[in-house]
Coordinates of N, CA and C in Angstrom, one line a residue:
X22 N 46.2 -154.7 -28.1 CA 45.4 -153.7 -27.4 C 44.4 -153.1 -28.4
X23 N 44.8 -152.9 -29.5 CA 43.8 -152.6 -30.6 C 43.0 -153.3 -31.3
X24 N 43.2 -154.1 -31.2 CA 42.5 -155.4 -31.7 C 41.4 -155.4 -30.6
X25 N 41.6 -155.4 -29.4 CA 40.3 -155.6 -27.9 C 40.0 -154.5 -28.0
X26 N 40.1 -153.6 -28.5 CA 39.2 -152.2 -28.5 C 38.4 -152.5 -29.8
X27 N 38.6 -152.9 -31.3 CA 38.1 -153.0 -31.8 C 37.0 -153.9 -31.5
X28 N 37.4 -155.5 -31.2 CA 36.5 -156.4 -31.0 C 35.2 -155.9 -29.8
X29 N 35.9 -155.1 -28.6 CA 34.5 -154.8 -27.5 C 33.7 -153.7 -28.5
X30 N 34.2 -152.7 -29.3 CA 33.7 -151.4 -29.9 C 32.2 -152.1 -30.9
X31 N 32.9 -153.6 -31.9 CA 32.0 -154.6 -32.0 C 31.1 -154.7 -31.6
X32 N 31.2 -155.3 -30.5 CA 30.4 -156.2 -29.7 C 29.4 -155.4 -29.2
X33 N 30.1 -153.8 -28.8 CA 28.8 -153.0 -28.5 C 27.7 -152.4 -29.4
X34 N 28.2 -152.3 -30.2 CA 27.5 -151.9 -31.3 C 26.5 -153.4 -31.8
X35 N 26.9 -154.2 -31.8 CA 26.0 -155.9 -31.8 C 24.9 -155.7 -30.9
X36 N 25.2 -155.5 -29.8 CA 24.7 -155.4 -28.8 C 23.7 -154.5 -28.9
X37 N 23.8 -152.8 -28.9 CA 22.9 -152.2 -29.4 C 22.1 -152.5 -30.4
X38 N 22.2 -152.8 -31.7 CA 21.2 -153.5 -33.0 C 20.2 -153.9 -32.4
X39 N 20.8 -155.3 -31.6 CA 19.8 -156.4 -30.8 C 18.9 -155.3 -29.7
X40 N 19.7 -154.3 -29.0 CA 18.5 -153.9 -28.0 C 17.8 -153.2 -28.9
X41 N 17.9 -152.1 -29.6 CA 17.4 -151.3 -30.5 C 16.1 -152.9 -31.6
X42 N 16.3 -153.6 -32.0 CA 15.7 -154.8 -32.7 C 14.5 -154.7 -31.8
X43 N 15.0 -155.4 -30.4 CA 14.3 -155.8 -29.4 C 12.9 -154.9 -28.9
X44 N 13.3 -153.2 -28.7 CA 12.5 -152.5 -28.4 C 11.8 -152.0 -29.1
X45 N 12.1 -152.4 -30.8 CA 11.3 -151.0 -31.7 C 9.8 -151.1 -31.8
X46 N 9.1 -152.7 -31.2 CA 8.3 -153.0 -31.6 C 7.0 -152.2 -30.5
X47 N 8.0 -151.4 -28.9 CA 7.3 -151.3 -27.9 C 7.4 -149.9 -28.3
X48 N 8.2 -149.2 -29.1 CA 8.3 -147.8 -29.1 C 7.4 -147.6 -30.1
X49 N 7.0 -148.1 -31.6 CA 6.1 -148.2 -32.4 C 4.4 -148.5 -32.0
X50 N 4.4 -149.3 -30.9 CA 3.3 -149.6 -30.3 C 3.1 -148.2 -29.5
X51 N 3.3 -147.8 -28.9 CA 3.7 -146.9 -28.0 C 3.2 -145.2 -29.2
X52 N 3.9 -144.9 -30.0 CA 3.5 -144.1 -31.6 C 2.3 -144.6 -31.6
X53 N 2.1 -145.7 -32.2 CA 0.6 -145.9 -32.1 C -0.8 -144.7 -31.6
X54 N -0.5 -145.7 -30.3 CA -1.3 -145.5 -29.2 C -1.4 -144.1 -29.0
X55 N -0.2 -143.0 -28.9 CA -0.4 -141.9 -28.7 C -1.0 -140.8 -29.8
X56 N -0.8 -141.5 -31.4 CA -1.3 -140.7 -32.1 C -2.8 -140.9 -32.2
X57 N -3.3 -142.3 -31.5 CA -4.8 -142.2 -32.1 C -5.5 -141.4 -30.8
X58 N -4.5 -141.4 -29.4 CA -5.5 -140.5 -28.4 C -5.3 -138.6 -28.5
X59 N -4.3 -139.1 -29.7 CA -4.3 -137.2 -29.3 C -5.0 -136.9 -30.9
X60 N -5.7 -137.6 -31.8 CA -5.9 -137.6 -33.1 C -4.9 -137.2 -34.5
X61 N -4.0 -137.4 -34.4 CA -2.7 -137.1 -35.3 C -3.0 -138.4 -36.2
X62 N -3.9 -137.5 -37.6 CA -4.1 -138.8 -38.5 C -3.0 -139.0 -39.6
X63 N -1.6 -137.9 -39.5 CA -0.6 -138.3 -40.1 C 0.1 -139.2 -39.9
X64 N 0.3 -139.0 -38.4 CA 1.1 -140.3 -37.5 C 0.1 -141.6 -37.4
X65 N -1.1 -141.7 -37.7 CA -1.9 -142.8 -37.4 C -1.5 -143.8 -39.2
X66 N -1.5 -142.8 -39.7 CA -0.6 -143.0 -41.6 C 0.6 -143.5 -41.9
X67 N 1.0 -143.5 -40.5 CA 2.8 -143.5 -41.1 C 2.9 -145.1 -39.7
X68 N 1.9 -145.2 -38.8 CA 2.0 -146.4 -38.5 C 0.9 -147.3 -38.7
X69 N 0.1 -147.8 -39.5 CA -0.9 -148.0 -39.9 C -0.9 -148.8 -41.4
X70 N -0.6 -149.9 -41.6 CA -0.8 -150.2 -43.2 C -2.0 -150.9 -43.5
X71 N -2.9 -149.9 -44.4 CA -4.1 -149.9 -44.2 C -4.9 -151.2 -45.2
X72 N -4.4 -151.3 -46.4 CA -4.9 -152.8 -46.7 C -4.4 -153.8 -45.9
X73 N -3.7 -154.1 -45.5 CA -3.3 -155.0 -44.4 C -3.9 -154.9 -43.6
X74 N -4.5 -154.2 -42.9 CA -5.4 -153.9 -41.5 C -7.0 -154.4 -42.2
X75 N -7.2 -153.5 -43.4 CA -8.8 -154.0 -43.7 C -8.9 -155.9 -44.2
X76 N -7.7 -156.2 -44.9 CA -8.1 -158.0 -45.1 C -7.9 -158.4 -43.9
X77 N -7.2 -158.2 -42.5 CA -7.7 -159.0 -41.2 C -8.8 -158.5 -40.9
X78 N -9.2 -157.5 -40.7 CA -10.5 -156.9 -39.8 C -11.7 -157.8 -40.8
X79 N -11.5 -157.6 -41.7 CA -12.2 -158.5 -42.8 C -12.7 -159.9 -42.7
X80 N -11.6 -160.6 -42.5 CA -11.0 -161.9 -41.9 C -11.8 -162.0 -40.4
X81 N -11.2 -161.1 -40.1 CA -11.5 -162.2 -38.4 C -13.2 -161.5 -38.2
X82 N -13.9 -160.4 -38.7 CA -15.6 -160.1 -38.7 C -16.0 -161.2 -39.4
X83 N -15.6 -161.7 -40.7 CA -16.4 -163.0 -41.3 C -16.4 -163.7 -40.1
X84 N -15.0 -164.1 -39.8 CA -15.3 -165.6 -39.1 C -16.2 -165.4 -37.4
X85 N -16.2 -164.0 -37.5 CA -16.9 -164.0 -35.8 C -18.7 -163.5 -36.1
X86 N -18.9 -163.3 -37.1 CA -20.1 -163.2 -38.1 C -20.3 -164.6 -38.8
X87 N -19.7 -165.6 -38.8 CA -19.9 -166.7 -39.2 C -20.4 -167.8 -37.9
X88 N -20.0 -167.3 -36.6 CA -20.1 -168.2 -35.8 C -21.2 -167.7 -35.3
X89 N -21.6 -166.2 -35.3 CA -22.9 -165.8 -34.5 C -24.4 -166.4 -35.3
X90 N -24.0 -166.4 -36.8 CA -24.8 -166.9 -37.1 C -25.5 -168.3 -36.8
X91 N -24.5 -168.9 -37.0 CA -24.9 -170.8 -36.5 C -25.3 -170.6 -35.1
X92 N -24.5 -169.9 -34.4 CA -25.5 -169.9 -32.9 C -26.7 -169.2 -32.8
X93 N -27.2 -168.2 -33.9 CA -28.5 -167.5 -33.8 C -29.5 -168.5 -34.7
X94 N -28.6 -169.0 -35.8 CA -29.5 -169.8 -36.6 C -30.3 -170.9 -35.7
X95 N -29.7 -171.7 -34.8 CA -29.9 -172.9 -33.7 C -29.8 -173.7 -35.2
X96 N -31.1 -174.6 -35.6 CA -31.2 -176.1 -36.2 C -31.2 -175.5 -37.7
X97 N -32.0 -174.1 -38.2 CA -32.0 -173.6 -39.1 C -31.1 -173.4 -40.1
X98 N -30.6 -174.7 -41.0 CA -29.9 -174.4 -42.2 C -29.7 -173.7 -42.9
X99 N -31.4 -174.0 -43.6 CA -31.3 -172.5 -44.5 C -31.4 -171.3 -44.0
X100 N -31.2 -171.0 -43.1 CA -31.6 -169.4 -42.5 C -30.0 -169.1 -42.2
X101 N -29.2 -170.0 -41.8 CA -28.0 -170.3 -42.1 C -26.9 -170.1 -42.9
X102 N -27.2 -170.7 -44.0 CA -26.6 -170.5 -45.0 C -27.2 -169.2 -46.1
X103 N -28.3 -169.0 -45.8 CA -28.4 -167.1 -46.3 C -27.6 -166.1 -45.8
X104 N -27.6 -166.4 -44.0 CA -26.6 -165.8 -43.1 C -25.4 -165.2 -44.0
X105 N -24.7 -166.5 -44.4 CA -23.7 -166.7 -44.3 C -23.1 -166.3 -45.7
X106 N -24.2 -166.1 -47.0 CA -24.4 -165.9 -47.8 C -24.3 -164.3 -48.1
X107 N -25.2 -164.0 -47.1 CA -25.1 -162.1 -47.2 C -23.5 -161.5 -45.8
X108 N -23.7 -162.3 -45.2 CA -22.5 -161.4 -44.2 C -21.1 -161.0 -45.1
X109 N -20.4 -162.1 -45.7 CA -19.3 -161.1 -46.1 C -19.0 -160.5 -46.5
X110 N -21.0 -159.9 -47.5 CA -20.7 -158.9 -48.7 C -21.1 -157.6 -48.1
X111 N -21.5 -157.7 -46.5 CA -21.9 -156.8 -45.7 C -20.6 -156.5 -44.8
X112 N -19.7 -156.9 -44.4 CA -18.7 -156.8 -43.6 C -17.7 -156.3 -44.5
X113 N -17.4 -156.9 -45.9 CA -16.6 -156.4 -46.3 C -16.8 -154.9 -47.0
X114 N -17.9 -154.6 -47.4 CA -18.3 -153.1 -47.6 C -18.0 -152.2 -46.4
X115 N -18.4 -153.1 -45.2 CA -18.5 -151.7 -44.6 C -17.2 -151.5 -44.2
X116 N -16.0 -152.7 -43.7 CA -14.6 -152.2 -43.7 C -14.1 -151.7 -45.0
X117 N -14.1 -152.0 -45.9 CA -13.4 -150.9 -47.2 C -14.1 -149.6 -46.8
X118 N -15.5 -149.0 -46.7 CA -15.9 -147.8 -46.9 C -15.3 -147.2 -45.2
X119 N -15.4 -147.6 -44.3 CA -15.5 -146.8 -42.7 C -13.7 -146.7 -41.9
X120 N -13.0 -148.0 -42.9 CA -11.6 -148.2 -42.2 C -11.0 -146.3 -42.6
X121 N -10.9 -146.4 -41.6 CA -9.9 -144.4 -41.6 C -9.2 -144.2 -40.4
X122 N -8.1 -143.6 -41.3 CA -7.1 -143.5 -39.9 C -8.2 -142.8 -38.6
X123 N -9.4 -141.8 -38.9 CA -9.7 -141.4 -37.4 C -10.9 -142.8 -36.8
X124 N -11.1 -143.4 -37.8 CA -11.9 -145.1 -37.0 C -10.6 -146.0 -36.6
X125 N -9.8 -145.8 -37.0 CA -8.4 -146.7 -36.2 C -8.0 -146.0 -35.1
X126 N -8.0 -144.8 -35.0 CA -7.6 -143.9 -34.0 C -9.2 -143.9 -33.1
X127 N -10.0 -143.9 -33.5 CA -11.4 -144.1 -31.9 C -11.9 -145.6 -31.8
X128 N -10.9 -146.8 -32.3 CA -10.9 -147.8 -31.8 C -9.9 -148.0 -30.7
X129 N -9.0 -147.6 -31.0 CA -7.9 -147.4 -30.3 C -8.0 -146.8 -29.0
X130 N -8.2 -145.4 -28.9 CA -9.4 -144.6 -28.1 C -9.9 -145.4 -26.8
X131 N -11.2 -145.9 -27.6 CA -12.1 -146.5 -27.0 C -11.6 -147.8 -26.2
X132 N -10.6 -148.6 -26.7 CA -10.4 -149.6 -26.7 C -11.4 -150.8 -26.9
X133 N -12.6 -150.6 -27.6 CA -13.5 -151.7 -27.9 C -13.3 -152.3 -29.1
X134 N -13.4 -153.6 -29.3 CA -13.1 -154.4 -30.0 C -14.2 -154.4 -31.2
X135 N -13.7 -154.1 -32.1 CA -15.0 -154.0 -33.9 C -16.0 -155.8 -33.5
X136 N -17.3 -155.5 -34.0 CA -18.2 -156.4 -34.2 C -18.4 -156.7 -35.5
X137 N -19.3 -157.3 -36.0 CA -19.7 -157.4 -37.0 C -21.0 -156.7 -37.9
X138 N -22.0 -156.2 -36.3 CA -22.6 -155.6 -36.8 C -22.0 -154.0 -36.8
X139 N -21.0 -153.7 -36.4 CA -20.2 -152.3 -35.9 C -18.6 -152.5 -36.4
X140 N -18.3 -152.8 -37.5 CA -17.1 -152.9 -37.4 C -15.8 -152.0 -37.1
X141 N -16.9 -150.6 -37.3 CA -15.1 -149.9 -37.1 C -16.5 -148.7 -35.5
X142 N -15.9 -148.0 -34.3 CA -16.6 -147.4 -33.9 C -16.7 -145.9 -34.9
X143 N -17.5 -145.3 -34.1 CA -18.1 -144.1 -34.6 C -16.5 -142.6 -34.4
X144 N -16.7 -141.9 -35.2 CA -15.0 -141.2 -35.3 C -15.2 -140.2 -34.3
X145 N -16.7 -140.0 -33.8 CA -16.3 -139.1 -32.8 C -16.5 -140.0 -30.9
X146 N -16.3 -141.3 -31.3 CA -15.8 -142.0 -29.7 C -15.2 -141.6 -29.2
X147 N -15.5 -141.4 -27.7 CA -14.9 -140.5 -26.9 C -13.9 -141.3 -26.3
X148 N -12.8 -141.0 -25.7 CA -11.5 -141.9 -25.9 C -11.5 -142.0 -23.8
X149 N -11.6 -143.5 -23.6 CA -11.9 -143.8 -22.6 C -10.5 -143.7 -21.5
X150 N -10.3 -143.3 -20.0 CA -9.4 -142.6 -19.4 C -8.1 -143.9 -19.5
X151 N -7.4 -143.1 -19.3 CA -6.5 -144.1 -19.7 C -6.2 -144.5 -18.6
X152 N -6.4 -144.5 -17.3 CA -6.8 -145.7 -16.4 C -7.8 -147.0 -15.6
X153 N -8.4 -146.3 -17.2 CA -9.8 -147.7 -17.4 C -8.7 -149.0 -18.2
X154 N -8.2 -148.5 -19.5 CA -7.5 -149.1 -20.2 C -6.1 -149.7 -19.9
X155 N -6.2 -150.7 -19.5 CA -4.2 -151.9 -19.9 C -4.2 -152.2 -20.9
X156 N -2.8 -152.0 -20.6 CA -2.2 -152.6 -22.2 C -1.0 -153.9 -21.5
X157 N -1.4 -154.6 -22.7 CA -0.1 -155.2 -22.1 C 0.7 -155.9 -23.9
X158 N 1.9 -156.3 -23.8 CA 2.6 -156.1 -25.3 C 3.1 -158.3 -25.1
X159 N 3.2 -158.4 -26.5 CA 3.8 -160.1 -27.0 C 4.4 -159.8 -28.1
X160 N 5.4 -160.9 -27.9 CA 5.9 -161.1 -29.0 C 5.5 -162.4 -29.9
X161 N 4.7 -162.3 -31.4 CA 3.7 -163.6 -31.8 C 4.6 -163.9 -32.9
X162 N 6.0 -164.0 -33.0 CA 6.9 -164.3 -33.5 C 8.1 -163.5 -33.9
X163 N 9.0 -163.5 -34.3 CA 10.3 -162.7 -34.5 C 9.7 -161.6 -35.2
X164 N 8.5 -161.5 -36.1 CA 8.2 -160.1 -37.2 C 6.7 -159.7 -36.4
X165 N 5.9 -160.7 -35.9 CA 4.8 -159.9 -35.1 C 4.9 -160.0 -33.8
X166 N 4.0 -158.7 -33.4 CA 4.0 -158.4 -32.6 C 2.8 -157.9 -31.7
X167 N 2.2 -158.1 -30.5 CA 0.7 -158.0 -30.0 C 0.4 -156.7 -28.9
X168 N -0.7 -156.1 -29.0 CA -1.0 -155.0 -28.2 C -1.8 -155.2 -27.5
X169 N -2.7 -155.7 -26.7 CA -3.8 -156.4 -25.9 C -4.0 -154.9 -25.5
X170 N -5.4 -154.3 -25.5 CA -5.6 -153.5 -24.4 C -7.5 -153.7 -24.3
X171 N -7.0 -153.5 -22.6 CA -8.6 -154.2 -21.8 C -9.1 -153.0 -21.0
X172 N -10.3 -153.2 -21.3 CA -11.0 -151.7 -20.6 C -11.6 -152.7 -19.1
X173 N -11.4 -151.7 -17.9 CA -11.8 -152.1 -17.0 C -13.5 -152.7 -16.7
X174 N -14.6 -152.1 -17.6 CA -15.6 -152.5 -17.4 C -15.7 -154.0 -18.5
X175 N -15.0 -154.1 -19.2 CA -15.4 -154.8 -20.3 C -13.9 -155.9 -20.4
X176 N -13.4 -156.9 -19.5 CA -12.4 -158.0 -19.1 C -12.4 -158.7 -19.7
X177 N -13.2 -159.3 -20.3 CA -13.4 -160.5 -21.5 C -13.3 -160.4 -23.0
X178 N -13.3 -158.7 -22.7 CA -13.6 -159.1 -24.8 C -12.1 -157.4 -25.0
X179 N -11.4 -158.1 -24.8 CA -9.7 -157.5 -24.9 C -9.9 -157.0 -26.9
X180 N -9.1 -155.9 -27.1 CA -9.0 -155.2 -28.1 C -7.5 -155.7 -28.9
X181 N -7.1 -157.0 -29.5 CA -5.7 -157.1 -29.6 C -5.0 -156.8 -30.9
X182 N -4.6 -155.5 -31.1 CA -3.5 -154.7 -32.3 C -2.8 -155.5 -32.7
X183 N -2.4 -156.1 -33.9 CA -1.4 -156.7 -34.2 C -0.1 -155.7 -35.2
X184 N 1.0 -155.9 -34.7 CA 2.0 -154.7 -35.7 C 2.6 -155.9 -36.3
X185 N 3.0 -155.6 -37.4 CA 4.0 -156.5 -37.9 C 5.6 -155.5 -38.5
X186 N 6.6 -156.5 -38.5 CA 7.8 -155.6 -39.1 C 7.5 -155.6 -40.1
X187 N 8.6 -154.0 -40.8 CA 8.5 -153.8 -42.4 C 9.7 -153.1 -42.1
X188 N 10.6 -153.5 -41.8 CA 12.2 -153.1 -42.2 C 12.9 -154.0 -40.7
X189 N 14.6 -153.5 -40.5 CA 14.4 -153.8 -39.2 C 13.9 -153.4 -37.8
X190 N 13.8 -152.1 -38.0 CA 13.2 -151.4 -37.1 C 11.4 -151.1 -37.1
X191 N 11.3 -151.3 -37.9 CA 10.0 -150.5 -38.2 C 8.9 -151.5 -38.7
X192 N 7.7 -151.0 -37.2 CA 6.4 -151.6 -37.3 C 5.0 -151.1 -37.9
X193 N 4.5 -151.6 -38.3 CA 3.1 -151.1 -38.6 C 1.8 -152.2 -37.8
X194 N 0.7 -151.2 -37.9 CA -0.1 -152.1 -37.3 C -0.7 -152.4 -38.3
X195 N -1.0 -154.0 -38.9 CA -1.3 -154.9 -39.4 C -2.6 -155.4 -39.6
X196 N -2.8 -156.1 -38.3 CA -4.7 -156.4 -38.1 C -4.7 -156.4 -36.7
X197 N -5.9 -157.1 -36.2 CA -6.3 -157.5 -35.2 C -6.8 -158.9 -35.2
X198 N -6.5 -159.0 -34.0 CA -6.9 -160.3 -33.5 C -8.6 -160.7 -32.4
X199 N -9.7 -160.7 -33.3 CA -10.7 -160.9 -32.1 C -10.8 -162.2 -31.4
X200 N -10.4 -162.6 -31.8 CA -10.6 -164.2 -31.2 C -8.7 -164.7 -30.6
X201 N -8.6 -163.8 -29.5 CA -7.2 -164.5 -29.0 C -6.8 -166.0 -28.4
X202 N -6.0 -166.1 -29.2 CA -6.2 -167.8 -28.3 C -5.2 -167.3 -26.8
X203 N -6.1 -168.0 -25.5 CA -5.5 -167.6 -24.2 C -3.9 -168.2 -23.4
X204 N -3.3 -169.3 -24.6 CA -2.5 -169.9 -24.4 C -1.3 -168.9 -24.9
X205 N -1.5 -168.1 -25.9 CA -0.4 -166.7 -26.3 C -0.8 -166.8 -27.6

C-alpha cells in the first residue's frame, strides 16, 4: 500500500516537472509581452538577454540588407559590392547603440518587424491595440521557442521573438527571426 502511494506521489510530481517544462516557455512569452506594453524596463531586463538579441538582430538585418541590395543593385556589381561593403558597418552600429530594453519593449508594442534601414523602432511608438495584434507561439526545438505576432494591417511581414531556455524553467528572448521559413 505504501509503496503505490509512493510510486503515484512519483509519478505526480514527474508529471508536474513535464507540465511546468512544457508551459514555462508560454508563461515567459506571455512576461514578455506584458512588460514591454505596460513599459516595465526591469521586467523587459530580466527577460531579455541582450547580446544575444543584438548578434541575431545583427545577423538577420545583414542578411535582409544583403539581399535588398542585389535587388536594388539589378546588374550593378560594383554598386553592389560597396553596398555590401558599408551595410554591416551601418547595421551593426546602429543595433549596438539603439538596442534598449524601451526599443525592445516599442518593437514589441508596435509589433513591426526592425528593417535595415530602421532597425530598432523609435521608444516613444505608440503600442498598437491589442486587437490589431495575434500572437501565436512554436516550439523550434526542445530549448527554442517562437512568438509570431501579426498586426492586422500588415499580414505578410509577421514580427517573430525568438526565447530560448537558460535553466529548466526559464526563457529569455534571444533574437528574432525576419525571414520565417513558412514550413515552421
Amino acid at each position: 500500500m505504501l509503496k503505490k502511494i509512493v510510486v503515484g506521489l512519483l509519478a505526480a510530481v514527474v508529471a508536474g516537472l513535464l507540465i511546468a517544462c512544457f508551459v514555462s516557455p508560454f508563461v515567459a512569452a506571455q512576461s514578455l509581452i506584458r512588460a514591454a506594453r505596460t513599459g516595465d524596463a526591469a521586467g523587459l531586463e530580466r527577460h531579455v538577454d541582450f547580446p544575444a538579441f543584438r548578434a541575431s538582430l545583427k545577423s538577420e538585418l545583414n542578411a535582409r540588407a544583403a539581399l535588398e541590395i542585389r535587388h536594388r543593385a539589378g546588374g550593378d556589381t560594383g554598386l553592389a559590392a560597396l553596398g555590401m561593403l558599408l551595410a554591416p558597418s551601418l547595421v551593426d552600429g546602429a543595433v549596438d547603440n539603439f538596442v534598449t530594453p524601451q526599443a525592445v519593449a516599442a518593437m514589441v508594442r508596435s509589433g513591426e518587424k526592425p528593417r535595415p534601414e530602421r532597425p530598432v523602432p523609435a521608444t516613444d511608438t505608440p503600442a498598437a491595440p491589442k486587437s490589431e495584434i495575434h500572437q501565436s507561439w512554436a516550439y523550434r526545438g526542445f530549448d527554442r521557442f517562437a512568438v509570431t505576432l501579426t498586426r492586422d494591417d500588415q499580414p505578410d511581414d509577421a514580427l517573430v521573438l525568438v526565447l530560448e531556455r537558460r535553466g529548466m524553467f526559464d526563457w529569455k528572448l534571444a533574437g528574432v527571426d525576419l525571414t520565417p521559413d513558412p514550413m515552421g
